[in-house]
């Protein structure tokens, strides 16, 4: 069995950021990185203890250099940094499932720091006319490779979104979102213990999971926060043509699948 753990930093226990700042520039960032590492490690240990032969931990937040890598189980392989093409580097159909740790809801209240990919760059992503967040897009990317979603950990808004997308999903709620920068959190160690138990219990059913798919042709609309970002976006449709620009902030086009966006 082979598993891929994608790790973001907004969703772990006791992570809230600060008003007017991105997570990476606030006092809460160092703890966010530590707790994201702990929660990812709890999931990795559970996978190995349930019989996994390979576990890749992907540092998926920002530029990909956030986690405290020496605290991860030494059996893990670790994907970090930026500059490579696509999501889930090295993933193929041989992987059993993907797990989402520290994820967050799309930009709809009351999700704690809800956004899609970058809160300072994008207003929204719409796929076939419906707003989509990182959960749906990453799951669809893995789904194109035939890899289903096994587990998700994040705040209550994140887990509610994940369960609506992936029926029967195993999940752990880390905290209750109260506002953009506040939450009623569970204790960090209690969350790690719960992740371990829940993931280990979910592994035996991994073979019955169905990949999440967004079949093409797929209409895409991306709304940017700045006109210059929209203007210089290098996006091409399924015919190799640049995405249309219906207004100064928006790019749109039709692609064969979400992997064409990365």
Tab-separated table of C-alpha atoms in Angstrom:
chain	number	residue	atom	x	y	z
A	1	UNK	CA	0.000	0.000	0.000
A	2	UNK	CA	1.216	3.491	-0.929
A	3	UNK	CA	-0.237	6.742	0.397
A	4	UNK	CA	0.232	10.450	-0.242
A	5	UNK	CA	-0.307	12.985	2.585
A	6	UNK	CA	-0.875	16.583	1.425
A	7	UNK	CA	-0.225	19.064	4.248
A	8	UNK	CA	-1.460	22.643	4.448
A	9	UNK	CA	-0.908	24.975	7.416
A	10	UNK	CA	-4.172	26.879	7.979
A	11	UNK	CA	-6.213	23.937	9.264
A	12	UNK	CA	-4.294	22.402	12.211
A	13	UNK	CA	-5.378	22.776	15.830
A	14	UNK	CA	-4.728	26.155	17.492
A	15	UNK	CA	-3.862	27.908	14.222
A	16	UNK	CA	-5.673	31.224	13.641
A	17	UNK	CA	-3.199	33.736	12.199
A	18	UNK	CA	-3.557	37.466	12.901
A	19	UNK	CA	-5.847	40.218	11.567
A	20	UNK	CA	-4.390	41.999	8.571
A	21	UNK	CA	-1.576	39.506	8.048
A	22	UNK	CA	-1.022	36.373	6.042
A	23	UNK	CA	-0.368	33.266	8.121
A	24	UNK	CA	3.308	33.321	7.167
A	25	UNK	CA	3.894	36.818	8.574
A	26	UNK	CA	2.086	36.400	11.890
A	27	UNK	CA	3.166	35.192	15.330
A	28	UNK	CA	1.086	32.024	14.938
A	29	UNK	CA	3.061	30.772	11.914
A	30	UNK	CA	5.810	28.886	13.765
A	31	UNK	CA	3.256	26.987	15.802
A	32	UNK	CA	1.228	26.311	12.640
A	33	UNK	CA	4.265	24.654	11.055
A	34	UNK	CA	4.940	22.584	14.172
A	35	UNK	CA	1.342	21.431	14.583
A	36	UNK	CA	0.955	20.668	10.864
A	37	UNK	CA	4.047	18.469	11.209
A	38	UNK	CA	2.640	16.709	14.272
A	39	UNK	CA	-0.714	16.041	12.601
A	40	UNK	CA	0.932	14.792	9.395
A	41	UNK	CA	3.178	12.535	11.446
A	42	UNK	CA	0.215	11.094	13.341
A	43	UNK	CA	-1.368	10.174	10.010
A	44	UNK	CA	1.897	8.739	8.662
A	45	UNK	CA	2.466	6.582	11.744
A	46	UNK	CA	-1.076	5.262	11.490
A	47	UNK	CA	-0.562	4.351	7.835
A	48	UNK	CA	2.685	2.504	8.537
A	49	UNK	CA	1.189	0.723	11.550
A	50	UNK	CA	-1.717	-0.366	9.311
A	51	UNK	CA	0.660	-1.917	6.789
A	52	UNK	CA	1.679	0.868	4.376
A	53	UNK	CA	4.876	0.215	2.473
A	54	UNK	CA	5.345	3.820	1.324
A	55	UNK	CA	4.132	7.214	2.574
A	56	UNK	CA	4.924	10.521	0.871
A	57	UNK	CA	4.411	13.675	2.961
A	58	UNK	CA	3.971	16.744	0.750
A	59	UNK	CA	4.617	20.191	2.253
A	60	UNK	CA	1.851	21.879	0.238
A	61	UNK	CA	1.609	25.291	1.913
A	62	UNK	CA	2.960	28.392	0.169
A	63	UNK	CA	6.421	27.809	-1.279
A	64	UNK	CA	6.626	24.349	0.275
A	65	UNK	CA	9.181	24.945	3.043
A	66	UNK	CA	7.175	24.956	6.272
A	67	UNK	CA	7.240	21.656	8.143
A	68	UNK	CA	9.785	20.478	10.705
A	69	UNK	CA	10.948	17.545	8.616
A	70	UNK	CA	13.151	15.884	11.248
A	71	UNK	CA	10.038	15.316	13.395
A	72	UNK	CA	8.403	13.134	10.731
A	73	UNK	CA	8.580	9.351	10.891
A	74	UNK	CA	11.934	8.436	9.272
A	75	UNK	CA	10.167	5.983	6.961
A	76	UNK	CA	8.429	8.883	5.172
A	77	UNK	CA	9.526	10.332	1.882
A	78	UNK	CA	9.133	14.120	1.852
A	79	UNK	CA	8.140	16.402	-1.028
A	80	UNK	CA	9.082	20.034	-0.382
A	81	UNK	CA	9.936	23.244	-2.188
A	82	UNK	CA	8.503	24.784	-5.328
A	83	UNK	CA	9.217	25.086	-9.037
A	84	UNK	CA	8.115	21.602	-10.115
A	85	UNK	CA	5.134	21.221	-12.422
A	86	UNK	CA	1.753	20.032	-11.232
A	87	UNK	CA	0.354	18.848	-7.927
A	88	UNK	CA	1.309	15.561	-6.181
A	89	UNK	CA	4.691	15.146	-7.881
A	90	UNK	CA	5.445	11.501	-8.599
A	91	UNK	CA	1.915	10.281	-7.912
A	92	UNK	CA	0.576	7.595	-10.246
A	93	UNK	CA	-2.168	4.980	-10.226
A	94	UNK	CA	-0.108	2.720	-7.952
A	95	UNK	CA	-1.004	4.890	-4.942
A	96	UNK	CA	-3.775	3.595	-2.714
A	97	UNK	CA	-5.164	6.942	-1.512
A	98	UNK	CA	-4.434	10.551	-0.603
A	99	UNK	CA	-4.946	12.208	2.796
A	100	UNK	CA	-5.508	15.942	3.446
A	101	UNK	CA	-3.995	17.355	6.651
A	102	UNK	CA	-4.365	20.975	7.773
A	103	UNK	CA	-6.661	21.875	4.875
A	104	UNK	CA	-9.269	24.657	4.926
A	105	UNK	CA	-12.584	25.564	3.325
A	106	UNK	CA	-12.901	27.590	0.161
A	107	UNK	CA	-13.549	31.319	0.566
A	108	UNK	CA	-17.027	31.148	2.040
A	109	UNK	CA	-17.892	32.059	5.670
A	110	UNK	CA	-17.305	30.832	8.296
A	111	UNK	CA	-14.155	28.999	7.154
A	112	UNK	CA	-11.025	29.991	9.050
A	113	UNK	CA	-8.799	31.714	6.474
A	114	UNK	CA	-10.937	30.204	3.727
A	115	UNK	CA	-9.415	30.712	0.281
A	116	UNK	CA	-8.287	28.851	-2.827
A	117	UNK	CA	-4.507	28.519	-3.219
A	118	UNK	CA	-3.611	32.139	-2.349
A	119	UNK	CA	-5.808	34.549	-0.395
A	120	UNK	CA	-3.942	37.583	-1.768
A	121	UNK	CA	-4.093	36.511	-5.432
A	122	UNK	CA	-7.482	34.908	-6.141
A	123	UNK	CA	-11.087	35.812	-5.427
A	124	UNK	CA	-12.334	32.401	-6.577
A	125	UNK	CA	-12.007	29.419	-8.867
A	126	UNK	CA	-15.177	28.198	-10.603
A	127	UNK	CA	-15.311	24.830	-12.327
A	128	UNK	CA	-18.368	24.144	-14.496
A	129	UNK	CA	-19.979	27.198	-12.919
A	130	UNK	CA	-19.520	26.121	-9.289
A	131	UNK	CA	-17.002	27.609	-6.877
A	132	UNK	CA	-14.288	25.077	-6.048
A	133	UNK	CA	-11.656	25.100	-3.312
A	134	UNK	CA	-8.412	23.263	-2.801
A	135	UNK	CA	-10.155	20.160	-1.472
A	136	UNK	CA	-12.136	19.620	-4.678
A	137	UNK	CA	-9.343	20.650	-7.042
A	138	UNK	CA	-6.649	18.531	-5.389
A	139	UNK	CA	-8.995	15.554	-5.092
A	140	UNK	CA	-9.912	15.873	-8.773
A	141	UNK	CA	-6.218	16.098	-9.693
A	142	UNK	CA	-5.539	12.854	-7.792
A	143	UNK	CA	-8.747	11.406	-9.257
A	144	UNK	CA	-7.407	11.870	-12.796
A	145	UNK	CA	-4.640	9.485	-11.746
A	146	UNK	CA	-7.166	7.060	-10.232
A	147	UNK	CA	-6.265	7.874	-6.606
A	148	UNK	CA	-9.151	8.406	-4.116
A	149	UNK	CA	-9.344	10.480	-0.914
A	150	UNK	CA	-9.117	8.508	2.341
A	151	UNK	CA	-9.059	11.174	5.069
A	152	UNK	CA	-9.269	14.890	5.854
A	153	UNK	CA	-8.350	16.942	8.940
A	154	UNK	CA	-9.205	20.633	9.286
A	155	UNK	CA	-11.638	23.014	10.911
A	156	UNK	CA	-15.371	22.339	11.008
A	157	UNK	CA	-16.068	24.272	7.782
A	158	UNK	CA	-13.338	22.332	5.977
A	159	UNK	CA	-14.575	18.949	7.158
A	160	UNK	CA	-18.185	19.812	6.264
A	161	UNK	CA	-17.051	20.754	2.744
A	162	UNK	CA	-14.986	17.568	2.441
A	163	UNK	CA	-17.812	15.313	3.603
A	164	UNK	CA	-20.186	16.899	1.083
A	165	UNK	CA	-17.686	16.205	-1.691
A	166	UNK	CA	-16.521	12.745	-0.599
A	167	UNK	CA	-19.319	10.642	0.956
A	168	UNK	CA	-18.124	8.224	3.616
A	169	UNK	CA	-14.878	10.140	4.168
A	170	UNK	CA	-12.935	9.546	7.394
A	171	UNK	CA	-12.264	12.926	9.020
A	172	UNK	CA	-11.152	14.737	12.171
A	173	UNK	CA	-12.311	18.251	13.106
A	174	UNK	CA	-9.412	20.206	14.610
A	175	UNK	CA	-11.298	23.350	15.688
A	176	UNK	CA	-14.520	25.305	15.315
A	177	UNK	CA	-14.114	28.370	13.090
A	178	UNK	CA	-15.488	31.521	14.759
A	179	UNK	CA	-14.168	34.170	12.352
A	180	UNK	CA	-11.414	34.769	9.823
A	181	UNK	CA	-8.821	34.853	12.627
A	182	UNK	CA	-10.360	33.064	15.608
A	183	UNK	CA	-11.442	29.564	16.514
A	184	UNK	CA	-12.445	27.353	19.413
A	185	UNK	CA	-9.765	24.701	19.094
A	186	UNK	CA	-9.300	21.213	20.422
A	187	UNK	CA	-6.036	20.534	22.236
A	188	UNK	CA	-3.193	19.851	19.748
A	189	UNK	CA	-2.269	16.488	21.284
A	190	UNK	CA	-5.890	15.340	21.397
A	191	UNK	CA	-6.201	16.099	17.676
A	192	UNK	CA	-3.040	14.116	16.872
A	193	UNK	CA	-4.305	11.152	18.881
A	194	UNK	CA	-7.653	11.311	17.080
A	195	UNK	CA	-5.966	11.514	13.663
A	196	UNK	CA	-3.904	8.438	14.451
A	197	UNK	CA	-6.923	6.396	15.567
A	198	UNK	CA	-9.156	7.536	12.705
A	199	UNK	CA	-6.609	6.989	9.940
A	200	UNK	CA	-5.594	3.570	11.212
A	201	UNK	CA	-9.250	2.500	11.374
A	202	UNK	CA	-9.884	3.809	7.843
A	203	UNK	CA	-7.026	2.019	6.065
A	204	UNK	CA	-8.700	-1.405	5.760
A	205	UNK	CA	-11.491	0.171	3.699
A	206	UNK	CA	-9.169	2.074	1.355
A	207	UNK	CA	-9.587	-0.481	-1.417
A	208	UNK	CA	-13.304	0.266	-1.701
A	209	UNK	CA	-12.886	4.022	-2.257
A	210	UNK	CA	-13.863	5.631	-5.554
A	211	UNK	CA	-11.682	8.456	-6.956
A	212	UNK	CA	-13.234	11.928	-7.071
A	213	UNK	CA	-13.499	13.092	-10.670
A	214	UNK	CA	-14.371	16.244	-12.593
A	215	UNK	CA	-14.613	14.856	-16.124
A	216	UNK	CA	-13.709	17.075	-19.056
A	217	UNK	CA	-14.359	19.129	-20.963
A	218	UNK	CA	-14.276	21.375	-17.900
A	219	UNK	CA	-15.178	25.069	-18.013
A	220	UNK	CA	-12.934	27.170	-15.788
A	221	UNK	CA	-13.333	30.729	-14.503
A	222	UNK	CA	-10.608	32.224	-12.318
A	223	UNK	CA	-11.224	35.599	-10.684
A	224	UNK	CA	-8.079	37.441	-9.579
A	225	UNK	CA	-7.730	40.222	-7.013
A	226	UNK	CA	-5.400	42.294	-9.171
A	227	UNK	CA	-5.809	43.173	-12.842
A	228	UNK	CA	-2.122	42.700	-13.627
A	229	UNK	CA	-2.200	39.132	-12.281
A	230	UNK	CA	-5.152	38.308	-14.509
A	231	UNK	CA	-3.469	39.888	-17.523
A	232	UNK	CA	-0.244	37.915	-17.204
A	233	UNK	CA	-1.747	34.531	-16.267
A	234	UNK	CA	-0.304	31.920	-18.654
A	235	UNK	CA	-3.384	29.735	-19.049
A	236	UNK	CA	-4.291	27.876	-22.231
A	237	UNK	CA	-7.465	25.994	-23.149
A	238	UNK	CA	-7.821	22.482	-24.572
A	239	UNK	CA	-7.063	23.841	-28.067
A	240	UNK	CA	-3.875	25.580	-26.960
A	241	UNK	CA	-5.380	29.065	-27.057
A	242	UNK	CA	-4.915	31.609	-24.213
A	243	UNK	CA	-7.808	31.826	-21.759
A	244	UNK	CA	-10.336	34.553	-22.585
A	245	UNK	CA	-10.442	37.692	-20.447
A	246	UNK	CA	-14.118	38.722	-20.131
A	247	UNK	CA	-13.210	41.549	-17.717
A	248	UNK	CA	-9.952	42.936	-16.265
A	249	UNK	CA	-9.992	40.575	-13.254
A	250	UNK	CA	-11.201	37.315	-14.825
A	251	UNK	CA	-9.782	34.590	-17.089
A	252	UNK	CA	-11.891	31.766	-18.487
A	253	UNK	CA	-11.547	28.765	-20.749
A	254	UNK	CA	-12.298	25.089	-21.274
A	255	UNK	CA	-9.746	22.388	-20.375
A	256	UNK	CA	-9.698	18.597	-20.440
A	257	UNK	CA	-9.156	18.308	-16.668
A	258	UNK	CA	-7.900	20.163	-13.606
A	259	UNK	CA	-4.325	18.982	-14.208
A	260	UNK	CA	-4.206	21.333	-17.207
A	261	UNK	CA	-4.302	24.293	-14.776
A	262	UNK	CA	-0.946	23.449	-13.160
